Coordinates of C-alpha atoms and ligand atoms in Angstrom, one line a residue:
X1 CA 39.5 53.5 0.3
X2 CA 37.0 51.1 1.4
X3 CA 38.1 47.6 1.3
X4 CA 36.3 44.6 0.1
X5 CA 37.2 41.1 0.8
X6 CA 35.6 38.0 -1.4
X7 CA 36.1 34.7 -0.1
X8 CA 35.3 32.5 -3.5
X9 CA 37.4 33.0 -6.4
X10 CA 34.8 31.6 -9.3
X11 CA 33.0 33.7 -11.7
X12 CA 30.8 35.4 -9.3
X13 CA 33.3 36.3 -6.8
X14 CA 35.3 37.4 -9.9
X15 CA 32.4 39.8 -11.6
X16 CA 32.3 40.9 -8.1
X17 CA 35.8 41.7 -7.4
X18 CA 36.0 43.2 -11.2
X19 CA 32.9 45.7 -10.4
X20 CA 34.7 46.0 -7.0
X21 CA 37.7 47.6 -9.0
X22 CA 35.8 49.3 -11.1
X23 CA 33.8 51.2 -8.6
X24 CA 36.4 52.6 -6.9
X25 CA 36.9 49.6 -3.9
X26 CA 40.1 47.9 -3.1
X27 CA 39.7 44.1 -3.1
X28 CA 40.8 40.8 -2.1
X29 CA 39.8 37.5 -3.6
X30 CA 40.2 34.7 -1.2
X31 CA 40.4 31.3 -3.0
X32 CA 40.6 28.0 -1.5
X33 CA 41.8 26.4 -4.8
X34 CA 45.4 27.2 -6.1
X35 CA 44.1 28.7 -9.2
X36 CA 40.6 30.3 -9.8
X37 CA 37.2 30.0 -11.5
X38 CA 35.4 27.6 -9.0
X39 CA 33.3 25.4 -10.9
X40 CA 34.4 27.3 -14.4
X41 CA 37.1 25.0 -15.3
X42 CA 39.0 22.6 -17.1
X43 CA 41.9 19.8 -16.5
X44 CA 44.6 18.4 -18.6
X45 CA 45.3 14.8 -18.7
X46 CA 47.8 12.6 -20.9
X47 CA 48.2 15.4 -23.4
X48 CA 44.7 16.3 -23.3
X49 CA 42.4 19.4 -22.4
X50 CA 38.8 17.9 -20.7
X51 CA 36.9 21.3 -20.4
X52 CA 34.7 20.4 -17.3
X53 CA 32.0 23.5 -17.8
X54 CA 30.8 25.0 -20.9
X55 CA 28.2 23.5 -22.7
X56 CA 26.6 26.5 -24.0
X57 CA 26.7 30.0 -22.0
X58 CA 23.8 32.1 -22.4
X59 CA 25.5 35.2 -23.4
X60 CA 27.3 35.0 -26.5
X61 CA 24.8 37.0 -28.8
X62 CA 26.6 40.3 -29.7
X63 CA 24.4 43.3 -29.2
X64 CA 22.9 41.9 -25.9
X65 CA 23.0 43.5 -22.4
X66 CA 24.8 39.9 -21.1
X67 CA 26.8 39.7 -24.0
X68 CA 28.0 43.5 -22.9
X69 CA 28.8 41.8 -19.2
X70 CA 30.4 39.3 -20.4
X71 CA 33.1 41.9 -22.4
X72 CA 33.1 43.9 -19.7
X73 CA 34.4 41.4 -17.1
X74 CA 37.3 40.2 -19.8
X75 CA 35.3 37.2 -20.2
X76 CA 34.8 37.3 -24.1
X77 CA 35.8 40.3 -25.7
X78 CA 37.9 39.3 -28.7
X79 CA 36.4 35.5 -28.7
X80 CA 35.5 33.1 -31.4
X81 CA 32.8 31.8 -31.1
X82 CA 31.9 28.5 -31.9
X83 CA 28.2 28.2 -33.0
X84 CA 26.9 24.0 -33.1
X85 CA 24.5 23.1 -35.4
X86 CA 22.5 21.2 -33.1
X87 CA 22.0 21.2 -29.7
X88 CA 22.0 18.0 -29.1
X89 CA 21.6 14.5 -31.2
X90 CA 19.1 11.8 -30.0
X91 CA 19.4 8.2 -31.2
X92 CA 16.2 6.4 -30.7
X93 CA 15.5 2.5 -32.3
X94 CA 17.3 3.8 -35.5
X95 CA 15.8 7.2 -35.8
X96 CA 18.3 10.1 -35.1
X97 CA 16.4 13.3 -33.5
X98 CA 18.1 16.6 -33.8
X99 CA 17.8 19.8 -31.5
X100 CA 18.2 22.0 -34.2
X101 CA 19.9 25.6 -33.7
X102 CA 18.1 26.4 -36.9
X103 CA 14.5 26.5 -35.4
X104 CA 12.6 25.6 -38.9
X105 CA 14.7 23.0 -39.6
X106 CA 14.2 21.3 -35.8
X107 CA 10.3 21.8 -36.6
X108 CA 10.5 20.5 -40.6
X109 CA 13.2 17.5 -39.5
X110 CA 10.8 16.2 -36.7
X111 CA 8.0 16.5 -38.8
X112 CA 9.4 14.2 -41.6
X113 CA 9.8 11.4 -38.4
X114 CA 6.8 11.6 -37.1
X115 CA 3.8 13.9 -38.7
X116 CA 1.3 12.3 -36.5
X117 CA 2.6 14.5 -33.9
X118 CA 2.2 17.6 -36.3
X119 CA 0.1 19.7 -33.3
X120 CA 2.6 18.8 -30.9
X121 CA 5.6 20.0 -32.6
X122 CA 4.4 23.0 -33.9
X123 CA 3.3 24.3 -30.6
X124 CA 6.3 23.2 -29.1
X125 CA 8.6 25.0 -32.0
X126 CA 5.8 27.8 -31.5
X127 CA 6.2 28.2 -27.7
X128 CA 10.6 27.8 -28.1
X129 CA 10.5 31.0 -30.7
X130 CA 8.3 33.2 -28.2
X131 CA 11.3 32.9 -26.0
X132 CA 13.6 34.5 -28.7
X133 CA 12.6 37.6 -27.2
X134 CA 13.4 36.7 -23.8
X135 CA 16.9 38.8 -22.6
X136 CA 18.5 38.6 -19.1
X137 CA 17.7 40.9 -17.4
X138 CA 21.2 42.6 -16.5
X139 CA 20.9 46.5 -15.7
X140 CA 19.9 45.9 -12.1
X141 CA 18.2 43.6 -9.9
X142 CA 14.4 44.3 -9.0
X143 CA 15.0 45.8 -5.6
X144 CA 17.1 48.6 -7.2
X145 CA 14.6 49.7 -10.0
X146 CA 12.0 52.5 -9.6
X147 CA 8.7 51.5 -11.1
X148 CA 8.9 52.6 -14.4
X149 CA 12.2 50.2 -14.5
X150 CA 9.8 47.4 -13.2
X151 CA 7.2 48.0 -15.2
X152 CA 9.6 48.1 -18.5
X153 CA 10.8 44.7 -17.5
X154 CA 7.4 43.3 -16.7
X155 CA 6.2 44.5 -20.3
X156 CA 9.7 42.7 -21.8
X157 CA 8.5 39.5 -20.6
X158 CA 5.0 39.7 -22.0
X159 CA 5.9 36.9 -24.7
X160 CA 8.2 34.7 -22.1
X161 CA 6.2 35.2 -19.2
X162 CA 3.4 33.0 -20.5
X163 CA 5.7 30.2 -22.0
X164 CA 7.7 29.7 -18.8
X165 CA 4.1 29.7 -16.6
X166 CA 3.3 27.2 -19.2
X167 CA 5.8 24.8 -19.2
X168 CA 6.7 25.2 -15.6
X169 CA 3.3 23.7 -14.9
X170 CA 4.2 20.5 -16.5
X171 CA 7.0 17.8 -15.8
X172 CA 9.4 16.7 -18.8
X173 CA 7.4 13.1 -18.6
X174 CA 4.4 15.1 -19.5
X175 CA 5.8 17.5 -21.7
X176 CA 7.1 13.8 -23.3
X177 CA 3.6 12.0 -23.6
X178 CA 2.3 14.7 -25.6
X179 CA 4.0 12.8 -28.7
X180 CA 3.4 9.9 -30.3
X181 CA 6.7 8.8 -31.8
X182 CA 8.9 6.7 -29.3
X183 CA 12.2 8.6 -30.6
X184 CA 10.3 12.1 -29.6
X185 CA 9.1 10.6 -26.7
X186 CA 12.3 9.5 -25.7
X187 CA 14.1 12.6 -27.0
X188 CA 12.6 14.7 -24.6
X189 CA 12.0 12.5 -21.9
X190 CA 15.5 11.9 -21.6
X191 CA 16.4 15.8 -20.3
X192 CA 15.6 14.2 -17.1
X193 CA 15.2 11.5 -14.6
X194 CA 11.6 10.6 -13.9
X195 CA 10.3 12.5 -11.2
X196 CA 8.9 16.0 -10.8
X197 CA 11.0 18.0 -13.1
X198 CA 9.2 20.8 -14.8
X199 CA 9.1 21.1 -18.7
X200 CA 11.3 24.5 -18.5
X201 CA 14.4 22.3 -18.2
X202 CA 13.7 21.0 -21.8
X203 CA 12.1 24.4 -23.4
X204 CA 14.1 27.3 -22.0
X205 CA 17.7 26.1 -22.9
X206 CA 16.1 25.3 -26.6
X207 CA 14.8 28.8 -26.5
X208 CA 18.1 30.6 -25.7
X209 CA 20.0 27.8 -28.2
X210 CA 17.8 28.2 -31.1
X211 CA 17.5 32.4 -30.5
X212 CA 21.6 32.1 -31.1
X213 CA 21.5 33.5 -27.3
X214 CA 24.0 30.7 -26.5
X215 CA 26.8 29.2 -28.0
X216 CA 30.5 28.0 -27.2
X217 CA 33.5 30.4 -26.7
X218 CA 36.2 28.9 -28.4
X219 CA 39.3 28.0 -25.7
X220 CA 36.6 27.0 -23.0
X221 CA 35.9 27.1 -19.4
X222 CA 39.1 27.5 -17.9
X223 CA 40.4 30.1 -20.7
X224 CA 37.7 32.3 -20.1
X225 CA 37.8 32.0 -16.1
X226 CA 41.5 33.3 -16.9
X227 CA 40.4 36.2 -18.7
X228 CA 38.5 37.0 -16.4
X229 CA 41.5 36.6 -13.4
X230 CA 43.4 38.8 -16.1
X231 CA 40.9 41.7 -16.0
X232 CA 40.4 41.6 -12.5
X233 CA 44.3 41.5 -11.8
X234 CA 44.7 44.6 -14.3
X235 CA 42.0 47.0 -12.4
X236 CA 44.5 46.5 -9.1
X237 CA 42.6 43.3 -7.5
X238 CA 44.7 41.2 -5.7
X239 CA 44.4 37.3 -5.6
X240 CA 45.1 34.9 -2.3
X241 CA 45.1 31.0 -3.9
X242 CA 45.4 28.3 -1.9
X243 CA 43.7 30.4 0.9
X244 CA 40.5 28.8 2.4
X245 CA 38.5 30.9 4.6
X246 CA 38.5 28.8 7.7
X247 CA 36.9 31.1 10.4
X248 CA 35.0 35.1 10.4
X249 CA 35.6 36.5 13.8
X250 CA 32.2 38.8 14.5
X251 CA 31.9 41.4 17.0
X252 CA 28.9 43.4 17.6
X253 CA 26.8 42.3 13.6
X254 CA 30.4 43.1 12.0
X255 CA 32.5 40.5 10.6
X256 CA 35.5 41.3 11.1
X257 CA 38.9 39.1 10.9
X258 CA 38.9 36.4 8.4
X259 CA 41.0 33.6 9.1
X260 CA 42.3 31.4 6.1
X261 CA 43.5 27.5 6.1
X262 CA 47.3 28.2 5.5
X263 CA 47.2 31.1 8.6
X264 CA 46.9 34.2 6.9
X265 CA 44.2 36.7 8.4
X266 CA 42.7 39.5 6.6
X267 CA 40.4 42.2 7.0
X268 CA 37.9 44.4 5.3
X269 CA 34.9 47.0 5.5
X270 CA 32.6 44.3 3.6
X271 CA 32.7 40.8 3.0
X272 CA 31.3 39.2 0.0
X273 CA 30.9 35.3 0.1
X274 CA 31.1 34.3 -3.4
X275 CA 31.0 30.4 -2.0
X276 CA 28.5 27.4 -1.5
X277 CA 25.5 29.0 1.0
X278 CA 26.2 25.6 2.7
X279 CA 30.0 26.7 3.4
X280 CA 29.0 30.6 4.5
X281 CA 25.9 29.4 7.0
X282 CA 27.2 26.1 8.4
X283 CA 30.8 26.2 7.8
X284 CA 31.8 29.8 8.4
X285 CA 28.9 31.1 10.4
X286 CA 28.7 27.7 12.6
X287 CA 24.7 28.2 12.0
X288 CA 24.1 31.1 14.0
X289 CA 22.4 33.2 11.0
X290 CA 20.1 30.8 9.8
X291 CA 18.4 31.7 6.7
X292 CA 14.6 30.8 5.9
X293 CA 15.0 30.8 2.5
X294 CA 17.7 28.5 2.0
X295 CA 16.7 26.4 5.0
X296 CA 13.3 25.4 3.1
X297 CA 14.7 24.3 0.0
X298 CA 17.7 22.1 1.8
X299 CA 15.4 20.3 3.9
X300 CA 12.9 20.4 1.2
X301 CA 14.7 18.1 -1.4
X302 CA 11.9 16.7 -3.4
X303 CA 10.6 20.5 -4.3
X304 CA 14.2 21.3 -4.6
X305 CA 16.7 18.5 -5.6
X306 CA 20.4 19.4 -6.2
X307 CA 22.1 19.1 -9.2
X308 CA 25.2 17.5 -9.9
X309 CA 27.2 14.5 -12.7
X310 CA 29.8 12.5 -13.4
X311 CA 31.5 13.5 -16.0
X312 CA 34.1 11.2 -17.5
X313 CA 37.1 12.5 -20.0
X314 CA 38.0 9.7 -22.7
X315 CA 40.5 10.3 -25.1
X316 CA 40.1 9.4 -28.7
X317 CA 43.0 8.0 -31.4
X318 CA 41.0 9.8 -34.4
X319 CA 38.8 12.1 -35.5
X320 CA 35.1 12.5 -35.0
X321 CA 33.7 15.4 -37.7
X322 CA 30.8 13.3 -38.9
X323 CA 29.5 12.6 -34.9
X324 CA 27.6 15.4 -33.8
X325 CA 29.2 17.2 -31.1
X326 CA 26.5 16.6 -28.2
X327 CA 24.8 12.6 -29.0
X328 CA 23.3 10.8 -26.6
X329 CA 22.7 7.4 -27.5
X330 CA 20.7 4.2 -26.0
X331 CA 22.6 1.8 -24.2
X332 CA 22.4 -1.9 -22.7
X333 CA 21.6 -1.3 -19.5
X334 CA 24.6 0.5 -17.6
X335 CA 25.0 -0.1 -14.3
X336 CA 26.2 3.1 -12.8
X337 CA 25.6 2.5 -9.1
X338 CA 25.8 -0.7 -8.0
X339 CA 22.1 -1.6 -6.7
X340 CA 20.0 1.0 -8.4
X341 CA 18.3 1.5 -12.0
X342 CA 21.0 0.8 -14.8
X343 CA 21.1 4.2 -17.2
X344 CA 19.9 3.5 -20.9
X345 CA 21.2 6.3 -22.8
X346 CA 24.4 8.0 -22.6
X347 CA 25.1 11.8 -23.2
X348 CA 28.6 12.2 -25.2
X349 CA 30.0 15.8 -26.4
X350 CA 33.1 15.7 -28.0
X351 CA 35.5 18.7 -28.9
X352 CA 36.6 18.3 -32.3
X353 CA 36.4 21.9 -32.8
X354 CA 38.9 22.8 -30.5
X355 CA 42.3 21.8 -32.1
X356 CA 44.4 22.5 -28.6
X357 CA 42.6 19.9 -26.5
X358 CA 43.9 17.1 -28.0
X359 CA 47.3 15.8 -29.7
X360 CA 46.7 16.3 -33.4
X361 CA 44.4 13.5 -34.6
X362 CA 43.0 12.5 -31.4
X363 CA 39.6 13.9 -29.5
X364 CA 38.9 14.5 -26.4
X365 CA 35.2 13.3 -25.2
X366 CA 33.4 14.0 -22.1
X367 CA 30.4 11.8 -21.0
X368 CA 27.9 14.0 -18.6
X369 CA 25.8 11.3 -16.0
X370 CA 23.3 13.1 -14.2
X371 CA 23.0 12.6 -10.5
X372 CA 20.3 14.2 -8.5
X373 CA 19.4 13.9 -4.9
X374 CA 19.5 10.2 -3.9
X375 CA 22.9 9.4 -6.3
X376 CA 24.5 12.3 -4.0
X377 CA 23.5 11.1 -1.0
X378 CA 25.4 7.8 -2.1
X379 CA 28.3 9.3 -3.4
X380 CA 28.8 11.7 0.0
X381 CA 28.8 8.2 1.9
X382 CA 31.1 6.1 -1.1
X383 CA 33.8 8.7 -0.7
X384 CA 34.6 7.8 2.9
X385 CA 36.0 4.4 1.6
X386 CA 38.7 6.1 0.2
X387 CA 39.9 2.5 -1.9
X388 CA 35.9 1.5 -2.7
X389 CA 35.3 5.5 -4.3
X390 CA 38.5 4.8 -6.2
X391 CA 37.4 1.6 -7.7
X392 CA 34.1 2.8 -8.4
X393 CA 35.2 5.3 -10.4
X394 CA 37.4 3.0 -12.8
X395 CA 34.2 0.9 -12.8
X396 CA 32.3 3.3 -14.0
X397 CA 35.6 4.3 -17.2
X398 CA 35.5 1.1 -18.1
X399 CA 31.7 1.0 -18.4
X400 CA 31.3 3.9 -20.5
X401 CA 34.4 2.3 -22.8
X402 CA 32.6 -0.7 -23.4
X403 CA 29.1 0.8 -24.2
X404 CA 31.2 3.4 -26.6
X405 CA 32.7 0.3 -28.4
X406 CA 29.2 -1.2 -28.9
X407 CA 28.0 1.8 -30.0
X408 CA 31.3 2.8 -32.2
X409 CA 32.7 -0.8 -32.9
X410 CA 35.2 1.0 -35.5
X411 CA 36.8 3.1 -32.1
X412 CA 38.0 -0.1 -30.4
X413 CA 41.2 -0.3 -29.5
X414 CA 41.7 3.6 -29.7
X415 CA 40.0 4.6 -26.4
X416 CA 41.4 5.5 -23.2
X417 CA 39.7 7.0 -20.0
X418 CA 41.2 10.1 -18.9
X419 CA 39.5 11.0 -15.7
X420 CA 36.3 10.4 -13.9
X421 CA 35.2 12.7 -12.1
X422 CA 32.2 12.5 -9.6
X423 CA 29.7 14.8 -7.3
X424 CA 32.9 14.6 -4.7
X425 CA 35.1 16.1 -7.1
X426 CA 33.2 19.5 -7.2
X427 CA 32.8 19.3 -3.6
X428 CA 36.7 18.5 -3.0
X429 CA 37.9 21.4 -5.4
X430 CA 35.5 23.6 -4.6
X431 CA 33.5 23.1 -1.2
X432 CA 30.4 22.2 -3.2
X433 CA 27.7 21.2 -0.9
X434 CA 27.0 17.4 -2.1
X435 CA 28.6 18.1 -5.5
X436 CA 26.0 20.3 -6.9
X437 CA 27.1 22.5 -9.2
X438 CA 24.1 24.2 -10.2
X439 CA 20.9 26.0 -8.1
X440 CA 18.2 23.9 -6.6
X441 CA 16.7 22.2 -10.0
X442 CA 13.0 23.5 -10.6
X443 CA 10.2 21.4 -10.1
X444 CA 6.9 21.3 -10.4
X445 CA 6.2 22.1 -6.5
X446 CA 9.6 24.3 -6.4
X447 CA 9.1 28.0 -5.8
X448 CA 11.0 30.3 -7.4
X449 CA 13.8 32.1 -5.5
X450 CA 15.5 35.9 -6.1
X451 CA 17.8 36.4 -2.8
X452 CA 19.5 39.9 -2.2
X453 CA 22.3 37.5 -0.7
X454 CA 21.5 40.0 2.8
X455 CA 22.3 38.0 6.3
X456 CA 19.9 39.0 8.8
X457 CA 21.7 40.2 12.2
X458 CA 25.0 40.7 9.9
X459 CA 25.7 44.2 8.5
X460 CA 29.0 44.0 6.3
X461 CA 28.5 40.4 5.0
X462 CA 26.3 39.2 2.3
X463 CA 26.2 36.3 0.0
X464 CA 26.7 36.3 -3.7
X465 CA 26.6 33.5 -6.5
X466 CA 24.6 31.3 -8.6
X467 CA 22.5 30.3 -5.7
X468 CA 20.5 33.1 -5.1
X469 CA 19.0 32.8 -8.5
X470 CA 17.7 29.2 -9.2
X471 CA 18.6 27.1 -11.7
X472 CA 22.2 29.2 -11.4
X473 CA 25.1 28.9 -14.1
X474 CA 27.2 31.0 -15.3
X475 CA 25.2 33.9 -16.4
X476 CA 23.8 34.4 -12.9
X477 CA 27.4 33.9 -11.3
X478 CA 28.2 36.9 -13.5
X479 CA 24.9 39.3 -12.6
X480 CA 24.6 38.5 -9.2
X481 CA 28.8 39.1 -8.7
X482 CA 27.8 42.4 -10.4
X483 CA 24.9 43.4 -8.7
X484 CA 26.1 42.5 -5.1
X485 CA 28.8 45.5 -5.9
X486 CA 25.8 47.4 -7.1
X487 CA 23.9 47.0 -4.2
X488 CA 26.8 48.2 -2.2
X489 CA 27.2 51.4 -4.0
X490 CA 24.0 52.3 -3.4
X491 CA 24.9 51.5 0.3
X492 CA 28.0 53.8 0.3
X493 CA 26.6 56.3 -1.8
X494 CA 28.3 56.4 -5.2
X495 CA 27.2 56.0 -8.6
X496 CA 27.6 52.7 -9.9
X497 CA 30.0 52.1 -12.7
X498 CA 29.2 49.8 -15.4
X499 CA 32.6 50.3 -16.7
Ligands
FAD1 C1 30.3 19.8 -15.5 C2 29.7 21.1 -15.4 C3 29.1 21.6 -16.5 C4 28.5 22.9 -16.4 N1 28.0 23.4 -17.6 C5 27.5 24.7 -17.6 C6 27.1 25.3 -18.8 O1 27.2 24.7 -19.9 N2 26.6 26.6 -18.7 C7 26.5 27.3 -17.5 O2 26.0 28.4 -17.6 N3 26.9 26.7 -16.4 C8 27.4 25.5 -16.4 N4 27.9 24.9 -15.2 C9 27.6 25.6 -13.9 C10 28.6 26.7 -13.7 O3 29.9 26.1 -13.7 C11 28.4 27.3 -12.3 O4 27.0 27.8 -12.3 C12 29.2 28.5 -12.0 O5 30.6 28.3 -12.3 C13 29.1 28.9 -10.5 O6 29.9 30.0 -10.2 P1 30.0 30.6 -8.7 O7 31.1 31.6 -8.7 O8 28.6 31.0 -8.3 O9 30.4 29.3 -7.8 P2 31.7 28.4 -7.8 O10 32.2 28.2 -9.1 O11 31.3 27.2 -6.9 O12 32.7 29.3 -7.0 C14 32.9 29.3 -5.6 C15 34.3 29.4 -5.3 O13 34.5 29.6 -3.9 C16 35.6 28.8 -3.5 N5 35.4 28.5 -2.1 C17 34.5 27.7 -1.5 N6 34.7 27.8 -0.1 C18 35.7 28.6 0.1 C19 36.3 29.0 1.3 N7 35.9 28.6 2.5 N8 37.4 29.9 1.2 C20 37.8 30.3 0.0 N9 37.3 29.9 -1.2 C21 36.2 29.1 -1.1 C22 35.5 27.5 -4.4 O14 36.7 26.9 -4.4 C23 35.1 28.2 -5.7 O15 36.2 28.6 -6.4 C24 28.5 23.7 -15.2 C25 29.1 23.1 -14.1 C26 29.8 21.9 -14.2 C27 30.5 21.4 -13.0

């Protein structure tokens, strides 16, 4: 039996290693972590559950070809589903904007604020249905479909195609100015930092939200990463934790024996790098197999800025059912990092829903800071100064406490932080290059990217993972885990099993 090893035990090296099983391999996950799901996660603190991923995963829809990977991988068959009303709450100056799920009552509630931007919202709400249609597409990747295949999916994207062209013309700032009302303005303005962003930040998540394409699995990240070790573990995979890949011995284009951390060496007819590009061609491959693509984009960061947060876990004495479960709210002036721009809004989601995450009659909140290029940078050189990184982060706790109390004068007294976690976190846990956790972000200048995950001058390695398909997230962890096993079916010569 041919043997497969995956180094990179998070979704995508666990859709691989379940297709792996599926299709007749033997396989080995290799994880550096001691338990598995990478970036698909979750943490328990003073009697409370901080989920550390989910926000909304695009595959939830029954009936769907994602929402059939999804079951098949373990992930969610037999899953409540939690389905928010809105997608996100805005407080503006008083006014309180919602993302509605329910697309006519986002159009008909932004219309009572402001109908001096009537145009505007209706061809936004207009432009957000066309991408109802739009459905991952899962069967197989481009460079394994004949032309009829290519042509089907061409035609399938005759509505989307146009939208996403549209939007991914125009920054969020612009996509912003097109309204009148400060609270819209804001609303939208505040997907992103200023800069170059392009306006499918803001419009394609809406579209999958408000098509009921994505909701919340009830249990979270970490539950469903489980499932998913579960699933792989009962087709016959076999799972090394605590076992980072420190070294690929290659003779003659072959990789061949693969070193871990804690000394154990294994060996295997392919290799699948379900890890950070940066580990797999700087770390493992000392920068012998450069490739173009990703080369570009890293030392291109304006076109292609990484993605990471803080994310900061507060724990609640109460309940919070008349909050909305995703508000961000204005702030006075929060100084994040010392010297640069204070942040005016804050983005809160708490989990009322989910009774286990929290004793009973307390919530769990998480507060989601966006850092981009520069705030990484600062964060890769903070964490050096082992004492200063750890004060900064209590800093930054305390911050968000006190700009919650002002906001929610009736919670003081009943909050605690629970954790902050920062850009280094996801790097420590998980070798994330710089603490992104998500593809290169697309700009306006940003090219799109579909990598096969091939090494040039390496026969029996490739890469796999969100990264080959920018923005990432989950859903490409999943088809890219899947279609790297595809791709080597086709390279063996068997039919590939869907299971
Ligand atoms: C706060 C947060 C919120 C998010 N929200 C969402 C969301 O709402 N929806 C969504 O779709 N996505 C979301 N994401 C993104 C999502 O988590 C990622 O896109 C996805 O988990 C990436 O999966 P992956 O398998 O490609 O990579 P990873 O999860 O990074 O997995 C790589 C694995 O490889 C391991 N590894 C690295 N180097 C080695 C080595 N040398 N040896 C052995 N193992 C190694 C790592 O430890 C890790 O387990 C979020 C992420 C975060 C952090």
């Amino acid at each position: 039996m041919k043997k497969i090893v995956i180094i990179g035990g998070g979704i995508a090296g666990l859709s691989a290693g379940i297709f792996a099983q599926l299709n007749g391999f033997d396989s080995v996950i290799l994880e550096k972590h001691h338990t598995l799901g990478g970036e698909c996660t979750g943490w328990d603190r003073e009697g409370y559950h901080i989920d550390g991923c989910i926000h909304w995963l695009v595959g939830t829809k029954e009936g769907t070809g994602i929402r059939r990977l999804w079951d098949t991988v373990g992930a969610l068959e037999g899953v409540e589903i939690y389905h928010p009303e809105s997608f996100m709450a805005v407080e503006h100056d008083g006014v309180t904007l919602h993302f509605y799920r329910d697309l006519d009552r986002f159009e008909s509630s932004w219309m009572k604020i402001s109908p001096e931007d009537g145009e505007a919202i209706e061809e936004l709400c207009k432009d957000i249905r066309k991408l109802h249609s739009f459905s991952l597409p899962v069967d197989k990747p481009m460079d394994l479909m004949n032309p009829i295949e290519k042509l089907k999916f061409i035609f399938s994207m005759k509505d989307v195609g146009p939208v996403m062209q549209k939007y991914g013309k125009i920054s969020v700032r612009e996509l912003a100015e097109k309204f009148k009302h400060p609270a819209l303005r804001e609303a939208i303005a505040s997907f992103m930092p200023e800069g170059e962003y392009s306006a499918i930040s803001v419009v394609f998540p809406l579209g999958t939200f408000t098509g009921n394409q994505s909701s919340i699995p009830l249990g979270g990240s970490k539950a469903l990463a489980m499932r998913m070790v579960e699933k792989y573990k009962s087709l016959g995979g076999t799972v090394e934790a605590s076992s980072e890949v420190v070294d690929l011995e290659i003779k003659e284009n072959t990789v061949g024996r693969i070193t871990c951390k804690n000394g154990k060496v294994f060996e295997g007819d392919y290799v699948i790098a379900a890890c950070d590009p940066k580990v797999l061609y700087e770390g493992l491959l000392k920068g012998r197999y450069p490739d173009p693509e990703f080369q570009k984009r890293y030392n291109n960061p304006e076109s292609y800025p990484l993605a990471s947060n803080i994310y900061v876990g507060i724990g609640y004495e109460g309940t919070m059912e008349e909050i909305p479960r995703t508000l961000k709210f204005p702030v006075d002036s929060v100084q994040i990092i010392q010297n640069r721009k204070p942040i005016e809004h804050l983005q809160m989601t708490h989990y009322g829903y989910e009774p286990d995450f929290a004793p009973e009659g307390h919530t769990v909140i998480t507060f989601a800071i966006n850092q981009f290029q520069p705030e990484l940078e600062y964060w890769e050189a903070l964490v050096k100064d082992r004492a200063a990184y750890s004060q900064e982060k209590d800093r930054i706790g305390e911050e968000v406490i006190t700009a919650m109390k002002a906001r929610f004068p009736s919670m003081a007294g009943k909050l605690k932080v629970l954790d902050v976690a920062t850009p280094q976190t996801y790097n420590r846990y998980c070798n994330a290059y710089r603490g992104a956790f998500m593809g290169f972000w697309p700009t306006l200048s940003g090219k799109s990217m579909a990598h096969r995950g091939n090494i040039k001058g390496l026969d029996n390695l490739v890469l796999s993972g969100q990264w080959l398909q920018p923005p990432g997230g989950l859903p490409v962890a999943l088809i890219t885990g899947k279609d790297t096993i595809m791709r080597l079916c086709k390279k063996t010569k068997r039919t590939f099993s869907q299971g």
